């Protein structure tokens, strides 16, 4: 490992995945060509697409009523595609506003129908996950953001929805064991926790679709991509390949081990933040994210010096999102606990110097 990579996204990938991807970029499957040079309709790539979809369903424990798609456009395109496909102009969808991405999703939905903001933590700088609100059964669907990448909050226990349940899992997909069947549509930009930039995983229950009257552009219609197996047009071949390799890595470890490792990393880092007198957390303890750990310094004027110190010691990507400042350590699946321990040691060392 060259550095300790705490980038928020695009982010760290397993080293074994990078090596296989590098090899495939030179020559794929012994066919005398790079994966970058072959037809997406070749049998070699079809096998990749099929395996990526099958692994997704297997890891999530989902049945055939769910379809797995690999699309371009990022998770941000899903913000609009979801209401375009599911919400009539005169219908209302429910959203919980827990951060920048949740709010952006809500904004796009308003272009297609009515939005009820059922809960929000925006007035409190998104420092907690709202709980205990009512989700009316008259809504067309209910949308939440599982992990708030920028603010460092995450659902630990989801509300129960009486209507179709939609979740943005961009920054915590396959980070823990879950009943994925409780959701009707799951989407995730791959570049945080399950692959590289350029592809978005969408898992959708087919029975949700085909119920709105509006004309949907062919490329924006989920049914097009279901029918064509994510190959209506040229899909992002290489990002899908790297995602498939990452899914193999996830399956091999199993979600139980991945969850245990992620919990251990989060406990170690939050423990240091709470016990080191120089540092403190920024969000409600019960809602702390296991993926993005936000923290600040008691004396905020010391933050640039700490970030510089971390950088000199090969800890990369620790500056908080430009909209919130402070520090953010993203500790996704592929980051080893030794990197977290290294950061904790640096925090101790910094405290000694200042103490
Ligand atoms: C990064 C992120 C997005 C946006 O993803 P893009 O693929 O860049 O569009 C959406 N939701 C969440 C939770 C994210 O972390």
Coordinates of C-alpha atoms in Angstrom, one line a residue, residues 24 27-52 231 235 237-238 240-241 244-245 248:
X24 CA -7.6 -7.1 -18.1
X27 CA -5.3 -8.5 -22.1
X28 CA -8.7 -10.0 -21.2
X29 CA -9.4 -13.7 -20.8
X30 CA -6.5 -14.7 -23.0
X31 CA -8.3 -13.4 -26.1
X32 CA -5.4 -11.3 -27.4
X33 CA -7.3 -8.0 -26.7
X34 CA -7.9 -5.6 -23.9
X35 CA -11.3 -5.5 -22.3
X36 CA -11.3 -1.9 -23.4
X37 CA -11.1 -3.0 -27.0
X38 CA -14.0 -5.6 -27.2
X39 CA -17.6 -5.4 -28.2
X40 CA -20.0 -5.1 -25.3
X41 CA -22.0 -7.7 -27.2
X42 CA -19.2 -10.2 -27.2
X43 CA -19.7 -13.4 -25.1
X44 CA -16.7 -12.4 -23.0
X45 CA -18.4 -9.2 -21.8
X46 CA -21.9 -10.8 -21.7
X47 CA -20.4 -13.2 -19.1
X48 CA -19.2 -10.2 -17.0
X49 CA -22.6 -8.5 -17.1
X50 CA -24.4 -11.7 -16.2
X51 CA -22.0 -12.4 -13.3
X52 CA -22.3 -8.8 -12.0
X231 CA -27.3 -3.2 -23.1
X235 CA -22.8 0.3 -21.3
X237 CA -17.9 -1.8 -19.9
X238 CA -14.8 -1.3 -17.9
X240 CA -18.9 -2.8 -14.9
X241 CA -16.0 -5.2 -15.1
X244 CA -18.0 -7.3 -10.9
X245 CA -14.5 -8.0 -9.5
X248 CA -16.6 -11.2 -6.2

